CSV table of C-alpha atoms in Angstrom, one decimal:
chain,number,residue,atom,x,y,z
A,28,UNK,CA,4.8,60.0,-35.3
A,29,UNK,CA,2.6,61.4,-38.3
A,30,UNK,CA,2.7,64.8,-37.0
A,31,UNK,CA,6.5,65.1,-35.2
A,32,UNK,CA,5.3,65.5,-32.0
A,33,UNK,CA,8.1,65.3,-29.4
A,34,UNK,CA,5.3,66.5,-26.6
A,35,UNK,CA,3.7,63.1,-27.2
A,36,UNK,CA,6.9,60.8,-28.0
A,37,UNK,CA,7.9,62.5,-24.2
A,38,UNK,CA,4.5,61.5,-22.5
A,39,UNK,CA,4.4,58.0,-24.2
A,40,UNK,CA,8.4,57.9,-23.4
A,41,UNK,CA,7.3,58.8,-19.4
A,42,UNK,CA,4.1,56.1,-19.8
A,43,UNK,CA,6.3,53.5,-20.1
A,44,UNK,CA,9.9,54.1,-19.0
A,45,UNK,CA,8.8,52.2,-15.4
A,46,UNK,CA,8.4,49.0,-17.3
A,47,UNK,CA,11.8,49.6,-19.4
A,48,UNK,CA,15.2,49.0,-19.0
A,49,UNK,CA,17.0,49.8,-21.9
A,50,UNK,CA,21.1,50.0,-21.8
A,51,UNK,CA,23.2,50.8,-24.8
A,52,UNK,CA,26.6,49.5,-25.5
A,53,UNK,CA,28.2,53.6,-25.8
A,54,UNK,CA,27.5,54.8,-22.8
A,55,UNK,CA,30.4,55.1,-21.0
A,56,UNK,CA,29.3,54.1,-17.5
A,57,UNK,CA,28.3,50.7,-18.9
A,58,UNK,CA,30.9,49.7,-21.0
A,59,UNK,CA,33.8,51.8,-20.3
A,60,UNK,CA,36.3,50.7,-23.1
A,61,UNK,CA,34.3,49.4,-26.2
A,62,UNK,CA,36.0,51.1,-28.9
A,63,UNK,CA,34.2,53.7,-30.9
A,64,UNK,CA,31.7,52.6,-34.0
A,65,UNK,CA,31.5,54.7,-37.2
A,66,UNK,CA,28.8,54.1,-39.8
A,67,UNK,CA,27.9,55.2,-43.0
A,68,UNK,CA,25.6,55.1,-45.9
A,69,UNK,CA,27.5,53.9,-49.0
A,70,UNK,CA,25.6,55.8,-52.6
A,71,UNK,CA,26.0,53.2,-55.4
A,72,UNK,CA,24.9,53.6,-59.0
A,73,UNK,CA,23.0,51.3,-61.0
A,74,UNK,CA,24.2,49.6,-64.2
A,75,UNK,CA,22.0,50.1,-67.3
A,76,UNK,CA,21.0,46.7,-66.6
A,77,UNK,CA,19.8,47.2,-63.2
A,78,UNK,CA,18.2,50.6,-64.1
A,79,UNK,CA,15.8,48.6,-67.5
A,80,UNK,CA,14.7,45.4,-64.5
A,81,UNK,CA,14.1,48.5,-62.2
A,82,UNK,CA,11.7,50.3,-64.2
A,83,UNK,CA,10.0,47.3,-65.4
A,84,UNK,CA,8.8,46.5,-62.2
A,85,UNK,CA,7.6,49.8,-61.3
A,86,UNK,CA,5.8,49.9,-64.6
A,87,UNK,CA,4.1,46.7,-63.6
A,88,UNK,CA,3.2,47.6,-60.3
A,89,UNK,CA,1.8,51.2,-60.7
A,90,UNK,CA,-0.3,49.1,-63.6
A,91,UNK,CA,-1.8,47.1,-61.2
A,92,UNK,CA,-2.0,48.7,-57.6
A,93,UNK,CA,-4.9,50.5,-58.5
A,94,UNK,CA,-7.6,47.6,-59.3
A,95,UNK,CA,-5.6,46.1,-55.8
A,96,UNK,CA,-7.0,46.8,-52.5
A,97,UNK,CA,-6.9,45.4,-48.9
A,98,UNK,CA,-4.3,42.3,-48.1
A,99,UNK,CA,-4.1,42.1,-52.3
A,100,UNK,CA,-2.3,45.9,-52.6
A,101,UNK,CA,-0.5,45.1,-49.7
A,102,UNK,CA,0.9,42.3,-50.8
A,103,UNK,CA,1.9,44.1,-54.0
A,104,UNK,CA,3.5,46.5,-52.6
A,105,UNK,CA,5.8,44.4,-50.5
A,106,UNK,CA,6.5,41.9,-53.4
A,107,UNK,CA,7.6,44.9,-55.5
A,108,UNK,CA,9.8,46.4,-52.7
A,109,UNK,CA,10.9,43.0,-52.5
A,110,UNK,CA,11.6,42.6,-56.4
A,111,UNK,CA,13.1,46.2,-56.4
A,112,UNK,CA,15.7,45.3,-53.5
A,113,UNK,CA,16.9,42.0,-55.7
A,114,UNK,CA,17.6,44.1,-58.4
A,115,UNK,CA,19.4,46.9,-56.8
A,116,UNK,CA,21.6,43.9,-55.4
A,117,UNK,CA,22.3,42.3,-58.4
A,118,UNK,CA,20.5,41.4,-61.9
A,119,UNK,CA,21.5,37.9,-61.5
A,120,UNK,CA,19.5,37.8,-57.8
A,121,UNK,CA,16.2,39.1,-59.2
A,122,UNK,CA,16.5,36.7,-62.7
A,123,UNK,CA,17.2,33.8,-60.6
A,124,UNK,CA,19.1,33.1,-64.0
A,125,UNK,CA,22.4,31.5,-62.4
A,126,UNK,CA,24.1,34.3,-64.6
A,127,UNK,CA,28.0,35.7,-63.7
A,128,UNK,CA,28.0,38.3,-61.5
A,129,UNK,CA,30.9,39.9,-62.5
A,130,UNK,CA,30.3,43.9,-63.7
A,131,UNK,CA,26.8,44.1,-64.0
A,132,UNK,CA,25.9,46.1,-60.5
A,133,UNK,CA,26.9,48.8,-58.6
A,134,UNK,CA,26.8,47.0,-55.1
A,135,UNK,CA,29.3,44.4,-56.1
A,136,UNK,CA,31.8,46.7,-57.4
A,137,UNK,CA,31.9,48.9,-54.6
A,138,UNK,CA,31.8,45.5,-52.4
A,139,UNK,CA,35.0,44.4,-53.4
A,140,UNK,CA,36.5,48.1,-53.7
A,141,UNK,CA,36.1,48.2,-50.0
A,142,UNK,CA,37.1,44.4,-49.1
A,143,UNK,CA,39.9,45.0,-51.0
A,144,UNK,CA,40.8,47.4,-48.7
A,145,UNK,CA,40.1,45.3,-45.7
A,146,UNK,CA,42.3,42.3,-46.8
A,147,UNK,CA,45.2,44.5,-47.7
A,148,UNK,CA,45.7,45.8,-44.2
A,149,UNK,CA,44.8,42.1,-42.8
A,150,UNK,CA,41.2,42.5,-41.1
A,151,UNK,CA,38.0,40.8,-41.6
A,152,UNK,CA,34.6,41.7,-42.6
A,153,UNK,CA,30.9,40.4,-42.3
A,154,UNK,CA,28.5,40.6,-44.8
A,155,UNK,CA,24.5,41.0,-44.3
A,156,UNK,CA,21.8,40.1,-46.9
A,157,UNK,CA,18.4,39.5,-46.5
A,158,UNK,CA,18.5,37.2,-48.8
A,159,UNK,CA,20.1,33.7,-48.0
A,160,UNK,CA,20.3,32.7,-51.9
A,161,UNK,CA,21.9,35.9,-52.8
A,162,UNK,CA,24.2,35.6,-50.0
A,163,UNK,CA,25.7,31.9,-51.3
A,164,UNK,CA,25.8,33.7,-54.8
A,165,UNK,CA,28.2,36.2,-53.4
A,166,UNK,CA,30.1,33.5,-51.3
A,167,UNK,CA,30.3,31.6,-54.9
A,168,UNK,CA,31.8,35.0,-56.5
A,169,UNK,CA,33.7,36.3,-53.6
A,170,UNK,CA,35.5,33.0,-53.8
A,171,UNK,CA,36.8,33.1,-57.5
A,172,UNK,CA,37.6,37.2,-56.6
A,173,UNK,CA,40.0,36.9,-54.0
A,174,UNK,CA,41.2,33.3,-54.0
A,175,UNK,CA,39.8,32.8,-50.3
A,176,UNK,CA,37.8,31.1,-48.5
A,177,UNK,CA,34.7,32.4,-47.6
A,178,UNK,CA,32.0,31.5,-44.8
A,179,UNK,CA,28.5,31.5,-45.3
A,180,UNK,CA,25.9,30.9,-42.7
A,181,UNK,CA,22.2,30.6,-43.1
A,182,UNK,CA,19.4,29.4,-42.0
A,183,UNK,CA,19.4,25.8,-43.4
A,184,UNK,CA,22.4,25.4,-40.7
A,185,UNK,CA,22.1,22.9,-38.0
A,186,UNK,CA,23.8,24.2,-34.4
A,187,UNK,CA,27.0,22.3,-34.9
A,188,UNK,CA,27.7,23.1,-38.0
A,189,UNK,CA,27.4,26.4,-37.0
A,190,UNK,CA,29.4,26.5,-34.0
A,191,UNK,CA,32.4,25.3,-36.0
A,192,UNK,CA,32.1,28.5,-38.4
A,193,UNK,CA,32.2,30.6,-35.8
A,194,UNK,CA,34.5,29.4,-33.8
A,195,UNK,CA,37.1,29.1,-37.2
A,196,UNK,CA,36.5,32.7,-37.9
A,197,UNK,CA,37.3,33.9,-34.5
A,198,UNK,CA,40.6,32.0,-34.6
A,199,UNK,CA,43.6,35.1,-34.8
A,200,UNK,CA,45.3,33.3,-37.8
A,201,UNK,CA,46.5,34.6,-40.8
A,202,UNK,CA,45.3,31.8,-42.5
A,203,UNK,CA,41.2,31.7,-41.3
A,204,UNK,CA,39.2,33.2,-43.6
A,205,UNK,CA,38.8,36.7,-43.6
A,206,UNK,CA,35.2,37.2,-45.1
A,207,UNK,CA,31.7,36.2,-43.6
A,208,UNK,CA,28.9,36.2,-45.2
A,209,UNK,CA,25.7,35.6,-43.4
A,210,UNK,CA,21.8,36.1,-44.2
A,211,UNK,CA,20.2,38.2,-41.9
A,212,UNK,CA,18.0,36.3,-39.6
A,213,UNK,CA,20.0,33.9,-39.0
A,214,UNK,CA,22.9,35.4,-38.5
A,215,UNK,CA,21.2,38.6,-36.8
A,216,UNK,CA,21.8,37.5,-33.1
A,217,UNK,CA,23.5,35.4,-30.9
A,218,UNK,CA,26.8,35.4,-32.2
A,219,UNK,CA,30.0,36.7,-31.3
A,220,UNK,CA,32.2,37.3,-34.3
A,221,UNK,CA,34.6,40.0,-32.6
A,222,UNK,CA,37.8,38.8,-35.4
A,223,UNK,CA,35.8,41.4,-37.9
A,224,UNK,CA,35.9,45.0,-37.8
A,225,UNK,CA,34.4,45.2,-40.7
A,226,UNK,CA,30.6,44.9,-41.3
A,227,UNK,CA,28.6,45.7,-44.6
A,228,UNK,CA,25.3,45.2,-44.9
A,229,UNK,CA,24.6,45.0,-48.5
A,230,UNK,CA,21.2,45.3,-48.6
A,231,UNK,CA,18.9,46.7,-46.2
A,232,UNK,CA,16.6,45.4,-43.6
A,233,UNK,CA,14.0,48.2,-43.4
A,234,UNK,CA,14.0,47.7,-39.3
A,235,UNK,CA,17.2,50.0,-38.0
A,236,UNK,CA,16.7,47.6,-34.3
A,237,UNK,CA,17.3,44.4,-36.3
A,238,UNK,CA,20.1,45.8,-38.5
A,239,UNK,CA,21.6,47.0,-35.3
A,240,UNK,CA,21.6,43.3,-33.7
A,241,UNK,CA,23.3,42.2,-36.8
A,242,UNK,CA,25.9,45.2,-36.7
A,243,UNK,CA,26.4,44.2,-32.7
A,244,UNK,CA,27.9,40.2,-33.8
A,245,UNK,CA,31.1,42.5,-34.5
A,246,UNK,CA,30.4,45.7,-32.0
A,247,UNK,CA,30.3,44.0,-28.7
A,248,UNK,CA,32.3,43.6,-25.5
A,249,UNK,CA,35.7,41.7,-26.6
A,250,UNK,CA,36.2,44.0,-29.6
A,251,UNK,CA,39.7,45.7,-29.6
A,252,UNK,CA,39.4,47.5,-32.5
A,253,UNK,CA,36.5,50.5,-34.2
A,254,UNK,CA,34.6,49.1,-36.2
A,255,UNK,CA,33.1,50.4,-39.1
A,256,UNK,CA,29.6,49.6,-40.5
A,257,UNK,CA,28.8,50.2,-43.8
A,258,UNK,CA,25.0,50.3,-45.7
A,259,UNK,CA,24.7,50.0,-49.0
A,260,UNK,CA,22.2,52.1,-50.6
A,261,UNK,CA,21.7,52.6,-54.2
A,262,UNK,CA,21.4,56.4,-55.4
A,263,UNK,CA,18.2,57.6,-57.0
A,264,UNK,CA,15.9,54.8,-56.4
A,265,UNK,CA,13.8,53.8,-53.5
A,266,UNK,CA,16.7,52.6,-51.4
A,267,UNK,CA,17.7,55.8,-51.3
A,268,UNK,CA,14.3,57.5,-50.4
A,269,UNK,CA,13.6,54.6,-47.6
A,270,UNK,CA,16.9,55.6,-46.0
A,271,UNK,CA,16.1,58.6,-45.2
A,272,UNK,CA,12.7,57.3,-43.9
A,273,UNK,CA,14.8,55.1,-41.5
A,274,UNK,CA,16.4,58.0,-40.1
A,275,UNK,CA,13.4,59.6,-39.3
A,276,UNK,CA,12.0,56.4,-37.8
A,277,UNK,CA,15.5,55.8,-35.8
A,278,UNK,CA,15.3,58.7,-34.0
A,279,UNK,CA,11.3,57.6,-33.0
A,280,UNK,CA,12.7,54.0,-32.5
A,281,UNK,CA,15.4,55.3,-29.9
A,282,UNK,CA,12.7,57.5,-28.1
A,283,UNK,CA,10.1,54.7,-27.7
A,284,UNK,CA,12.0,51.5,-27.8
A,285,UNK,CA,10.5,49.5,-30.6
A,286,UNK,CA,10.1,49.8,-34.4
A,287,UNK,CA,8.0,48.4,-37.2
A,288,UNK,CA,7.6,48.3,-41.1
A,289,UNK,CA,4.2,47.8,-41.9
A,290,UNK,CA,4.1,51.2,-42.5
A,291,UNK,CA,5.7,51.1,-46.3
A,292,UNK,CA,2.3,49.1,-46.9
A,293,UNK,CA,0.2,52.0,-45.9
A,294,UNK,CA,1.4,54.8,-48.4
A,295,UNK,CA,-0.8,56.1,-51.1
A,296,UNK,CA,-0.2,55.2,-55.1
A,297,UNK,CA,0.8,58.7,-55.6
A,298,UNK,CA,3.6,57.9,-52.1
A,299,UNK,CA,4.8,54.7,-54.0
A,300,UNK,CA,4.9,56.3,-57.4
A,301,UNK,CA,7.2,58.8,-56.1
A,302,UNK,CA,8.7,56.6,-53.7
A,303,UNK,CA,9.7,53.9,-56.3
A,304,UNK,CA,10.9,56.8,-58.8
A,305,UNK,CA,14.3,56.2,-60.8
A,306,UNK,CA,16.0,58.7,-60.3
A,307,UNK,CA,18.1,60.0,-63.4
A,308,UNK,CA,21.4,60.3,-61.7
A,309,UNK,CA,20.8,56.5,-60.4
A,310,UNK,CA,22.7,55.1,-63.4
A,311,UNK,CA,26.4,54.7,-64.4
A,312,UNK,CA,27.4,52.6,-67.1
């Protein structure tokens, strides 16, 4: 992987390809009338808010990392990507202030640009966090925005509970709610939540196979119409620069069949000093 060697993805490919079955929803001889699946990043500025917590925390972190080393750096470094994320979602996530959310991030106003598309023409969405407590803050603001209801599943669910919420969001009724939020893992698999053609993830899981399974609750067999999968990502700051990591991994991921992301922990100061770079087009007011 370090050197972009297809010779050696092929061998290891050929190594173990007796041991692995691996089928894929688009191919045609599988599945012969799932309907197509367009995604796309979606570039999102930062508000001047956003952009003063972001650089805060990269000023603290690059002032520590270097007396850090071992399980301490790499603990910093994943409780600053962590801290990062939270504040490209929202202000209010990373203060844990119980602030309005209205107008202060980028994310949330071109959230409810695009479901106000989806509820004009009558379809539904799903929407992915990470973060469970971030996710009932947007169920609590989605809400008051559109005067609907609005599901929320996480992990503190018991099965029943959950069953109901599904089963209520698959109903074909103008009247069942047309938004779904739900935090990753626990929302991630096992579900069948076909009523959406819609699905946003609005922050990013840096695993492409696990934000797949969570894309698949809406792209799976008993889907009628194409759905389209959108990934926030805000422009100019490590989001951004990840991103296009994750491509590079995806295409390793597809060739090998498995995926990983230890591998953020493992980049040199100078790496995460560039990585974690604001970028001076990142901000809009």
């Amino acid at each position: 992987e370090r050197a972009g060697d297809q010779d050696a993805a092929a061998n290891l490919r050929r190594f173990t390809a007796p041991f692995i079955l691996r089928r894929v929803k688009t191919d045609k001889s599988i599945i012969a009338d799932l309907p197509e699946k367009l995604e796309m990043d979606v570039l999102c500025n930062l508000t001047a808010e956003q952009a003063g917590l972001y650089q805060a925390v990269v000023d603290d972190m690059l002032a520590r990392i270097d007396a850090a080393d071992g399980v301490q750096r790499r603990g910093l470094v994943l409780a600053t990507m962590t801290k990062l994320k939270q504040v490209c979602n929202h202000p209010a996530h990373f203060l844990r202030d119980g602030s309005a959310l209205a107008d202060r991030s980028g994310k949330l106003q071109a959230l409810e640009e695009i479901l106000d598309e989806v509820m004009a023409v009558g379809e539904r969405a799903l929407l992915f966090t990470q973060y469970a407590e971030f996710g009932a803050m947007l169920r609590g603001h989605l809400v008051g925005r559109f005067g609907r209801e609005v599901l929320f599943l996480h992990g503190g669910m018991d099965k029943a509970a959950r069953d109901e919420m599904v089963a209520r969001f698959q109903v074909a009724d103008a009247a069942s709610p047309p938004l779904f939020v739900l935090s990753l893992k626990a929302g991630g698999t096992g579900l069948t939540l076909t009523a959406a053609n819609h699905v946003v993830h609005v922050d990013r899981w840096w695993n492409p196979a696990v934000e797949d399974q969570a894309t698949d609750r809406a792209f799976r067999i008993g889907q009628r119409r194409s759905v389209q999968v959108r990934k926030f990502v805000c422009a100019g700051t490590v989001e951004e620069k990840i991103a296009t990591m994750i491509q590079d991994k995806h295409g390793l991921a597809d060739r090998i069949v498995g995926t990983g992301e230890g591998w953020l922990t493992e980049l040199s100061t100078g790496q995460l000093a560039e990585l974690f770079r604001l970028e001076s087009e990142a901000v809009v007011e």
